[in-house]
């Protein structure tokens, strides 16, 4: 079955740029979606279809997807961005939703 | 504003059954596929099941296929998950989520409910 690989953790200082990767075989051929989950809260969609942002999500959040890696980029990181981030795709070969293992973003 | 409210969680013995519900408001319910996603304590997200808006198509994770059944009542804007033959590894917070397509195929989730906790233990 299709596997998405994320780094367990990423750390960044406030004001800097955080990049969270999501690796998968030829993931560039799939649509990738990203969720933010803060402690004790439900996940929130922050990027869909590789690069699009839902209304209400700051422009600081952006996505890219090519080859074997998709990336969520958070510019000008703030303390409030500290959360777990998950990538997600639809695997058409199995008709299954696949989540990455999640990345904990720590703001130093 | 779309709101999703799960209910029905609780403590159940291994081998037992439980039915979860998700009441939806603020949307034309039948136009959208709906899904269940779970999260074991301290772990990541795991997709469980998806049902199309018309209820004609369902999808299941391998870990629950044959034990769980997803269904919906479009006249009452409610999503269900019937869980049978429960195991300790089914212990998790179960979220319902609205898909962005009607078919569920290739979809993503927005928004999510706050979840209902299922604990399988003797």
PDB file of C-alpha atoms in Angstrom:
ATOM      1  CA  UNK A   1       0.000   0.000   0.000  1.00  0.00           C
ATOM      2  CA  UNK A   2       1.032   3.597  -0.539  1.00  0.00           C
ATOM      3  CA  UNK A   3       3.162   5.135   2.202  1.00  0.00           C
ATOM      4  CA  UNK A   4       3.696   8.801   3.108  1.00  0.00           C
ATOM      5  CA  UNK A   5       6.813   9.642   5.114  1.00  0.00           C
ATOM      6  CA  UNK A   6       7.120  12.775   7.260  1.00  0.00           C
ATOM      7  CA  UNK A   7       9.910  13.809   9.629  1.00  0.00           C
ATOM      8  CA  UNK A   8       8.763  13.350  13.239  1.00  0.00           C
ATOM      9  CA  UNK A   9       9.778  16.859  14.200  1.00  0.00           C
ATOM     10  CA  UNK A  10      10.839  20.221  12.821  1.00  0.00           C
ATOM     11  CA  UNK A  11      12.056  23.161  14.899  1.00  0.00           C
ATOM     12  CA  UNK A  12      12.238  26.789  13.839  1.00  0.00           C
ATOM     13  CA  UNK A  13      12.739  30.164  15.475  1.00  0.00           C
ATOM     14  CA  UNK A  14       9.967  32.759  15.376  1.00  0.00           C
ATOM     15  CA  UNK A  15       9.992  34.785  12.188  1.00  0.00           C
ATOM     16  CA  UNK A  16      11.864  32.133  10.249  1.00  0.00           C
ATOM     17  CA  UNK A  17      10.546  29.748   7.609  1.00  0.00           C
ATOM     18  CA  UNK A  18       9.492  26.184   8.404  1.00  0.00           C
ATOM     19  CA  UNK A  19       9.426  23.498   5.741  1.00  0.00           C
ATOM     20  CA  UNK A  20       7.676  20.207   6.432  1.00  0.00           C
ATOM     21  CA  UNK A  21       8.177  17.456   3.881  1.00  0.00           C
ATOM     22  CA  UNK A  22       5.973  14.544   2.886  1.00  0.00           C
ATOM     23  CA  UNK A  23       7.643  11.833   0.866  1.00  0.00           C
ATOM     24  CA  UNK A  24       5.955   9.242  -1.315  1.00  0.00           C
ATOM     25  CA  UNK A  25       6.576   7.312  -4.517  1.00  0.00           C
ATOM     26  CA  UNK A  26       5.819   9.722  -7.378  1.00  0.00           C
ATOM     27  CA  UNK A  27       3.744  11.856  -5.018  1.00  0.00           C
ATOM     28  CA  UNK A  28       3.965  14.645  -7.591  1.00  0.00           C
ATOM     29  CA  UNK A  29       1.311  12.798  -9.592  1.00  0.00           C
ATOM     30  CA  UNK A  30      -1.158  12.997  -6.688  1.00  0.00           C
ATOM     31  CA  UNK A  31      -3.018  15.829  -4.993  1.00  0.00           C
ATOM     32  CA  UNK A  32      -1.661  16.480  -1.506  1.00  0.00           C
ATOM     33  CA  UNK A  33      -3.580  18.023   1.352  1.00  0.00           C
ATOM     34  CA  UNK A  34      -2.229  19.310   4.672  1.00  0.00           C
ATOM     35  CA  UNK A  35      -3.819  19.551   8.130  1.00  0.00           C
ATOM     36  CA  UNK A  36      -2.786  21.387  11.263  1.00  0.00           C
ATOM     37  CA  UNK A  37      -3.693  19.890  14.635  1.00  0.00           C
ATOM     38  CA  UNK A  38      -3.102  21.795  17.846  1.00  0.00           C
ATOM     39  CA  UNK A  39      -3.142  19.969  21.199  1.00  0.00           C
ATOM     40  CA  UNK A  40      -6.643  18.914  22.246  1.00  0.00           C
ATOM     41  CA  UNK A  41      -8.197  20.182  19.022  1.00  0.00           C
ATOM     42  CA  UNK A  42      -9.522  18.633  15.826  1.00  0.00           C
ATOM     43  CA  UNK A  43      -7.421  18.853  12.660  1.00  0.00           C
ATOM     44  CA  UNK A  44      -7.852  21.890  10.420  1.00  0.00           C
ATOM     45  CA  UNK A  45      -7.257  21.908   6.665  1.00  0.00           C
ATOM     46  CA  UNK A  46      -4.526  24.423   5.803  1.00  0.00           C
ATOM     47  CA  UNK A  47      -3.610  23.494   2.215  1.00  0.00           C
ATOM     48  CA  UNK A  48      -5.476  21.409  -0.376  1.00  0.00           C
ATOM     49  CA  UNK A  49      -4.727  20.297  -3.919  1.00  0.00           C
ATOM     50  CA  UNK A  50      -0.990  20.823  -3.369  1.00  0.00           C
ATOM     51  CA  UNK A  51      -1.066  24.626  -3.263  1.00  0.00           C
ATOM     52  CA  UNK A  52      -4.531  26.033  -2.478  1.00  0.00           C
ATOM     53  CA  UNK A  53      -5.519  27.604   0.828  1.00  0.00           C
ATOM     54  CA  UNK A  54      -9.003  27.446   2.351  1.00  0.00           C
ATOM     55  CA  UNK A  55     -10.537  30.771   3.259  1.00  0.00           C
ATOM     56  CA  UNK A  56      -9.270  32.016   6.583  1.00  0.00           C
ATOM     57  CA  UNK A  57      -5.855  30.372   6.336  1.00  0.00           C
ATOM     58  CA  UNK A  58      -3.034  32.958   6.327  1.00  0.00           C
ATOM     59  CA  UNK A  59      -0.975  33.444   3.181  1.00  0.00           C
ATOM     60  CA  UNK A  60       2.039  32.429   5.267  1.00  0.00           C
ATOM     61  CA  UNK A  61       0.972  28.818   4.622  1.00  0.00           C
ATOM     62  CA  UNK A  62       1.867  27.475   1.185  1.00  0.00           C
ATOM     63  CA  UNK A  63       2.414  24.134  -0.470  1.00  0.00           C
ATOM     64  CA  UNK A  64       4.340  22.576  -3.308  1.00  0.00           C
ATOM     65  CA  UNK A  65       4.525  19.100  -4.797  1.00  0.00           C
ATOM     66  CA  UNK A  66       6.946  17.589  -7.274  1.00  0.00           C
ATOM     67  CA  UNK A  67       8.675  14.293  -7.889  1.00  0.00           C
ATOM     68  CA  UNK A  68       8.743  12.252  -4.702  1.00  0.00           C
ATOM     69  CA  UNK A  69       8.286  15.098  -2.213  1.00  0.00           C
ATOM     70  CA  UNK A  70       5.506  17.470  -1.221  1.00  0.00           C
ATOM     71  CA  UNK A  71       6.321  20.391   1.063  1.00  0.00           C
ATOM     72  CA  UNK A  72       4.305  22.573   3.403  1.00  0.00           C
ATOM     73  CA  UNK A  73       6.031  25.915   3.908  1.00  0.00           C
ATOM     74  CA  UNK A  74       5.165  28.238   6.764  1.00  0.00           C
ATOM     75  CA  UNK A  75       6.702  31.686   6.401  1.00  0.00           C
ATOM     76  CA  UNK A  76       7.289  34.116   9.256  1.00  0.00           C
ATOM     77  CA  UNK A  77       6.538  31.434  11.798  1.00  0.00           C
ATOM     78  CA  UNK A  78       4.627  32.482  14.915  1.00  0.00           C
ATOM     79  CA  UNK A  79       4.285  30.802  18.299  1.00  0.00           C
ATOM     80  CA  UNK A  80       0.685  29.985  17.427  1.00  0.00           C
ATOM     81  CA  UNK A  81       1.832  27.805  14.528  1.00  0.00           C
ATOM     82  CA  UNK A  82       3.199  25.234  16.958  1.00  0.00           C
ATOM     83  CA  UNK A  83       1.212  22.075  16.174  1.00  0.00           C
ATOM     84  CA  UNK A  84       1.255  18.672  14.514  1.00  0.00           C
ATOM     85  CA  UNK A  85       1.004  18.729  10.736  1.00  0.00           C
ATOM     86  CA  UNK A  86      -0.243  15.861   8.582  1.00  0.00           C
ATOM     87  CA  UNK A  87      -0.138  15.326   4.831  1.00  0.00           C
ATOM     88  CA  UNK A  88      -2.838  13.298   3.083  1.00  0.00           C
ATOM     89  CA  UNK A  89      -3.458  11.833  -0.354  1.00  0.00           C
ATOM     90  CA  UNK A  90      -5.970   9.578  -2.050  1.00  0.00           C
ATOM     91  CA  UNK A  91      -4.407   6.349  -3.293  1.00  0.00           C
ATOM     92  CA  UNK A  92      -6.348   5.490  -6.435  1.00  0.00           C
ATOM     93  CA  UNK A  93      -4.819   2.017  -6.691  1.00  0.00           C
ATOM     94  CA  UNK A  94      -6.471   0.970  -3.439  1.00  0.00           C
ATOM     95  CA  UNK A  95      -9.258   3.554  -3.135  1.00  0.00           C
ATOM     96  CA  UNK A  96      -7.890   4.431   0.282  1.00  0.00           C
ATOM     97  CA  UNK A  97      -7.141   7.702   2.040  1.00  0.00           C
ATOM     98  CA  UNK A  98      -3.526   7.806   3.223  1.00  0.00           C
ATOM     99  CA  UNK A  99      -2.152  10.044   5.982  1.00  0.00           C
ATOM    100  CA  UNK A 100       1.475  10.711   6.713  1.00  0.00           C
ATOM    101  CA  UNK A 101       2.697   9.948  10.199  1.00  0.00           C
ATOM    102  CA  UNK A 102       2.672  13.594  11.212  1.00  0.00           C
ATOM    103  CA  UNK A 103       5.309  16.203  12.014  1.00  0.00           C
ATOM    104  CA  UNK A 104       5.495  18.111  15.283  1.00  0.00           C
ATOM    105  CA  UNK A 105       6.452  21.727  14.619  1.00  0.00           C
ATOM    106  CA  UNK A 106       8.213  23.358  17.552  1.00  0.00           C
ATOM    107  CA  UNK A 107       8.691  27.112  17.647  1.00  0.00           C
ATOM    108  CA  UNK A 108      11.854  27.789  19.607  1.00  0.00           C
TER     109      UNK A 108
ATOM    110  CA  UNK B   1     -21.124  27.556   9.069  1.00  0.00           C
ATOM    111  CA  UNK B   2     -20.824  23.792   8.867  1.00  0.00           C
ATOM    112  CA  UNK B   3     -20.974  22.050  12.236  1.00  0.00           C
ATOM    113  CA  UNK B   4     -20.373  18.374  12.947  1.00  0.00           C
ATOM    114  CA  UNK B   5     -21.209  16.829  16.306  1.00  0.00           C
ATOM    115  CA  UNK B   6     -20.196  13.260  17.067  1.00  0.00           C
ATOM    116  CA  UNK B   7     -21.760  11.097  19.756  1.00  0.00           C
ATOM    117  CA  UNK B   8     -22.014   7.474  20.814  1.00  0.00           C
ATOM    118  CA  UNK B   9     -18.525   6.817  22.096  1.00  0.00           C
ATOM    119  CA  UNK B  10     -17.827   5.030  25.351  1.00  0.00           C
ATOM    120  CA  UNK B  11     -16.252   2.038  27.049  1.00  0.00           C
ATOM    121  CA  UNK B  12     -16.919  -1.347  25.470  1.00  0.00           C
ATOM    122  CA  UNK B  13     -15.496  -4.803  26.042  1.00  0.00           C
ATOM    123  CA  UNK B  14     -13.418  -6.580  23.387  1.00  0.00           C
ATOM    124  CA  UNK B  15     -15.729  -8.282  20.933  1.00  0.00           C
ATOM    125  CA  UNK B  16     -18.507  -5.814  21.644  1.00  0.00           C
ATOM    126  CA  UNK B  17     -20.322  -3.339  19.418  1.00  0.00           C
ATOM    127  CA  UNK B  18     -20.904   0.387  19.344  1.00  0.00           C
ATOM    128  CA  UNK B  19     -22.644   2.788  16.978  1.00  0.00           C
ATOM    129  CA  UNK B  20     -21.293   6.280  16.475  1.00  0.00           C
ATOM    130  CA  UNK B  21     -23.361   9.159  15.129  1.00  0.00           C
ATOM    131  CA  UNK B  22     -22.405  12.482  13.582  1.00  0.00           C
ATOM    132  CA  UNK B  23     -25.064  15.180  13.328  1.00  0.00           C
ATOM    133  CA  UNK B  24     -24.356  17.723  10.597  1.00  0.00           C
ATOM    134  CA  UNK B  25     -25.739  21.220  10.187  1.00  0.00           C
ATOM    135  CA  UNK B  26     -25.105  24.232   7.985  1.00  0.00           C
ATOM    136  CA  UNK B  27     -24.779  22.309   4.729  1.00  0.00           C
ATOM    137  CA  UNK B  28     -26.784  20.478   2.095  1.00  0.00           C
ATOM    138  CA  UNK B  29     -25.829  17.159   3.597  1.00  0.00           C
ATOM    139  CA  UNK B  30     -26.629  14.887   0.666  1.00  0.00           C
ATOM    140  CA  UNK B  31     -24.298  16.826  -1.649  1.00  0.00           C
ATOM    141  CA  UNK B  32     -21.154  15.769   0.169  1.00  0.00           C
ATOM    142  CA  UNK B  33     -19.375  12.551   0.952  1.00  0.00           C
ATOM    143  CA  UNK B  34     -18.587  12.049   4.637  1.00  0.00           C
ATOM    144  CA  UNK B  35     -15.803  10.220   6.395  1.00  0.00           C
ATOM    145  CA  UNK B  36     -14.637   8.840   9.718  1.00  0.00           C
ATOM    146  CA  UNK B  37     -11.032   9.312  10.793  1.00  0.00           C
ATOM    147  CA  UNK B  38      -9.621   8.066  14.092  1.00  0.00           C
ATOM    148  CA  UNK B  39      -6.677   8.911  16.290  1.00  0.00           C
ATOM    149  CA  UNK B  40      -5.359   6.532  18.912  1.00  0.00           C
ATOM    150  CA  UNK B  41      -4.057   8.198  22.096  1.00  0.00           C
ATOM    151  CA  UNK B  42      -0.778   9.955  21.332  1.00  0.00           C
ATOM    152  CA  UNK B  43      -0.737   8.685  17.748  1.00  0.00           C
ATOM    153  CA  UNK B  44      -1.367  10.041  14.271  1.00  0.00           C
ATOM    154  CA  UNK B  45      -4.462  10.204  12.114  1.00  0.00           C
ATOM    155  CA  UNK B  46      -5.868   7.016  10.573  1.00  0.00           C
ATOM    156  CA  UNK B  47      -8.617   7.060   7.945  1.00  0.00           C
ATOM    157  CA  UNK B  48     -11.436   4.623   8.722  1.00  0.00           C
ATOM    158  CA  UNK B  49     -14.186   4.927   6.129  1.00  0.00           C
ATOM    159  CA  UNK B  50     -15.891   7.176   3.561  1.00  0.00           C
ATOM    160  CA  UNK B  51     -19.416   7.197   2.152  1.00  0.00           C
ATOM    161  CA  UNK B  52     -20.604   9.067  -0.922  1.00  0.00           C
ATOM    162  CA  UNK B  53     -23.306  11.703  -0.706  1.00  0.00           C
ATOM    163  CA  UNK B  54     -25.920   9.382  -2.180  1.00  0.00           C
ATOM    164  CA  UNK B  55     -24.729   6.487   0.013  1.00  0.00           C
ATOM    165  CA  UNK B  56     -24.204   4.410  -3.136  1.00  0.00           C
ATOM    166  CA  UNK B  57     -20.459   3.969  -2.584  1.00  0.00           C
ATOM    167  CA  UNK B  58     -18.472   3.162   0.529  1.00  0.00           C
ATOM    168  CA  UNK B  59     -14.760   2.778   1.205  1.00  0.00           C
ATOM    169  CA  UNK B  60     -13.064   1.125   4.185  1.00  0.00           C
ATOM    170  CA  UNK B  61      -9.580   0.862   5.619  1.00  0.00           C
ATOM    171  CA  UNK B  62      -8.258  -2.677   5.591  1.00  0.00           C
ATOM    172  CA  UNK B  63      -8.048  -2.616   9.401  1.00  0.00           C
ATOM    173  CA  UNK B  64     -11.819  -2.268   9.794  1.00  0.00           C
ATOM    174  CA  UNK B  65     -13.248  -3.865   6.653  1.00  0.00           C
ATOM    175  CA  UNK B  66     -15.767  -6.541   7.525  1.00  0.00           C
ATOM    176  CA  UNK B  67     -16.182  -5.243  11.084  1.00  0.00           C
ATOM    177  CA  UNK B  68     -17.328  -1.639  10.622  1.00  0.00           C
ATOM    178  CA  UNK B  69     -20.195  -0.328   8.512  1.00  0.00           C
ATOM    179  CA  UNK B  70     -20.613   3.306   7.480  1.00  0.00           C
ATOM    180  CA  UNK B  71     -24.061   4.642   6.638  1.00  0.00           C
ATOM    181  CA  UNK B  72     -25.973   7.898   6.456  1.00  0.00           C
ATOM    182  CA  UNK B  73     -29.496   9.275   6.774  1.00  0.00           C
ATOM    183  CA  UNK B  74     -29.759  12.202   4.407  1.00  0.00           C
ATOM    184  CA  UNK B  75     -33.235  13.081   5.603  1.00  0.00           C
ATOM    185  CA  UNK B  76     -31.854  13.665   9.114  1.00  0.00           C
ATOM    186  CA  UNK B  77     -28.376  14.951   8.180  1.00  0.00           C
ATOM    187  CA  UNK B  78     -26.701  12.192  10.174  1.00  0.00           C
ATOM    188  CA  UNK B  79     -23.689   9.985   9.543  1.00  0.00           C
ATOM    189  CA  UNK B  80     -23.200   6.667  11.319  1.00  0.00           C
ATOM    190  CA  UNK B  81     -20.460   4.163  12.020  1.00  0.00           C
ATOM    191  CA  UNK B  82     -21.524   0.729  13.239  1.00  0.00           C
ATOM    192  CA  UNK B  83     -18.543  -0.942  14.892  1.00  0.00           C
ATOM    193  CA  UNK B  84     -18.662  -4.683  15.591  1.00  0.00           C
ATOM    194  CA  UNK B  85     -16.098  -7.167  16.893  1.00  0.00           C
ATOM    195  CA  UNK B  86     -14.210  -4.356  18.567  1.00  0.00           C
ATOM    196  CA  UNK B  87     -10.576  -4.839  19.519  1.00  0.00           C
ATOM    197  CA  UNK B  88      -8.246  -3.035  21.901  1.00  0.00           C
ATOM    198  CA  UNK B  89      -6.498  -1.472  18.901  1.00  0.00           C
ATOM    199  CA  UNK B  90      -9.746   0.245  17.911  1.00  0.00           C
ATOM    200  CA  UNK B  91      -9.391   2.486  20.982  1.00  0.00           C
ATOM    201  CA  UNK B  92      -9.236   6.023  19.618  1.00  0.00           C
ATOM    202  CA  UNK B  93     -10.881   9.385  19.253  1.00  0.00           C
ATOM    203  CA  UNK B  94     -13.204   9.087  16.260  1.00  0.00           C
ATOM    204  CA  UNK B  95     -13.724  12.178  14.134  1.00  0.00           C
ATOM    205  CA  UNK B  96     -16.320  12.683  11.460  1.00  0.00           C
ATOM    206  CA  UNK B  97     -15.329  14.952   8.615  1.00  0.00           C
ATOM    207  CA  UNK B  98     -16.978  16.474   5.585  1.00  0.00           C
ATOM    208  CA  UNK B  99     -15.473  15.601   2.223  1.00  0.00           C
ATOM    209  CA  UNK B 100     -15.094  18.210  -0.491  1.00  0.00           C
ATOM    210  CA  UNK B 101     -16.616  15.995  -3.178  1.00  0.00           C
ATOM    211  CA  UNK B 102     -19.897  14.126  -3.467  1.00  0.00           C
ATOM    212  CA  UNK B 103     -18.310  10.843  -4.466  1.00  0.00           C
ATOM    213  CA  UNK B 104     -15.627  10.658  -1.796  1.00  0.00           C
ATOM    214  CA  UNK B 105     -13.132   9.559  -4.417  1.00  0.00           C
ATOM    215  CA  UNK B 106      -9.962  11.599  -4.233  1.00  0.00           C
ATOM    216  CA  UNK B 107     -11.337  13.842  -1.545  1.00  0.00           C
ATOM    217  CA  UNK B 108     -10.037  15.759   1.420  1.00  0.00           C
ATOM    218  CA  UNK B 109     -11.636  16.813   4.676  1.00  0.00           C
ATOM    219  CA  UNK B 110     -13.004  20.129   5.855  1.00  0.00           C
ATOM    220  CA  UNK B 111     -14.270  20.660   8.470  1.00  0.00           C
ATOM    221  CA  UNK B 112     -13.877  18.059  11.181  1.00  0.00           C
ATOM    222  CA  UNK B 113     -15.977  17.451  14.263  1.00  0.00           C
ATOM    223  CA  UNK B 114     -14.495  17.444  17.760  1.00  0.00           C
ATOM    224  CA  UNK B 115     -14.534  13.671  18.035  1.00  0.00           C
ATOM    225  CA  UNK B 116     -16.006  10.998  20.272  1.00  0.00           C
ATOM    226  CA  UNK B 117     -13.813   8.687  22.332  1.00  0.00           C
ATOM    227  CA  UNK B 118     -14.089   4.920  21.996  1.00  0.00           C
ATOM    228  CA  UNK B 119     -12.303   2.773  24.557  1.00  0.00           C
ATOM    229  CA  UNK B 120     -12.153  -0.998  24.083  1.00  0.00           C
ATOM    230  CA  UNK B 121     -11.099  -2.674  27.290  1.00  0.00           C
ATOM    231  CA  UNK B 122     -12.160  -5.414  29.671  1.00  0.00           C
TER     232      UNK B 122
END
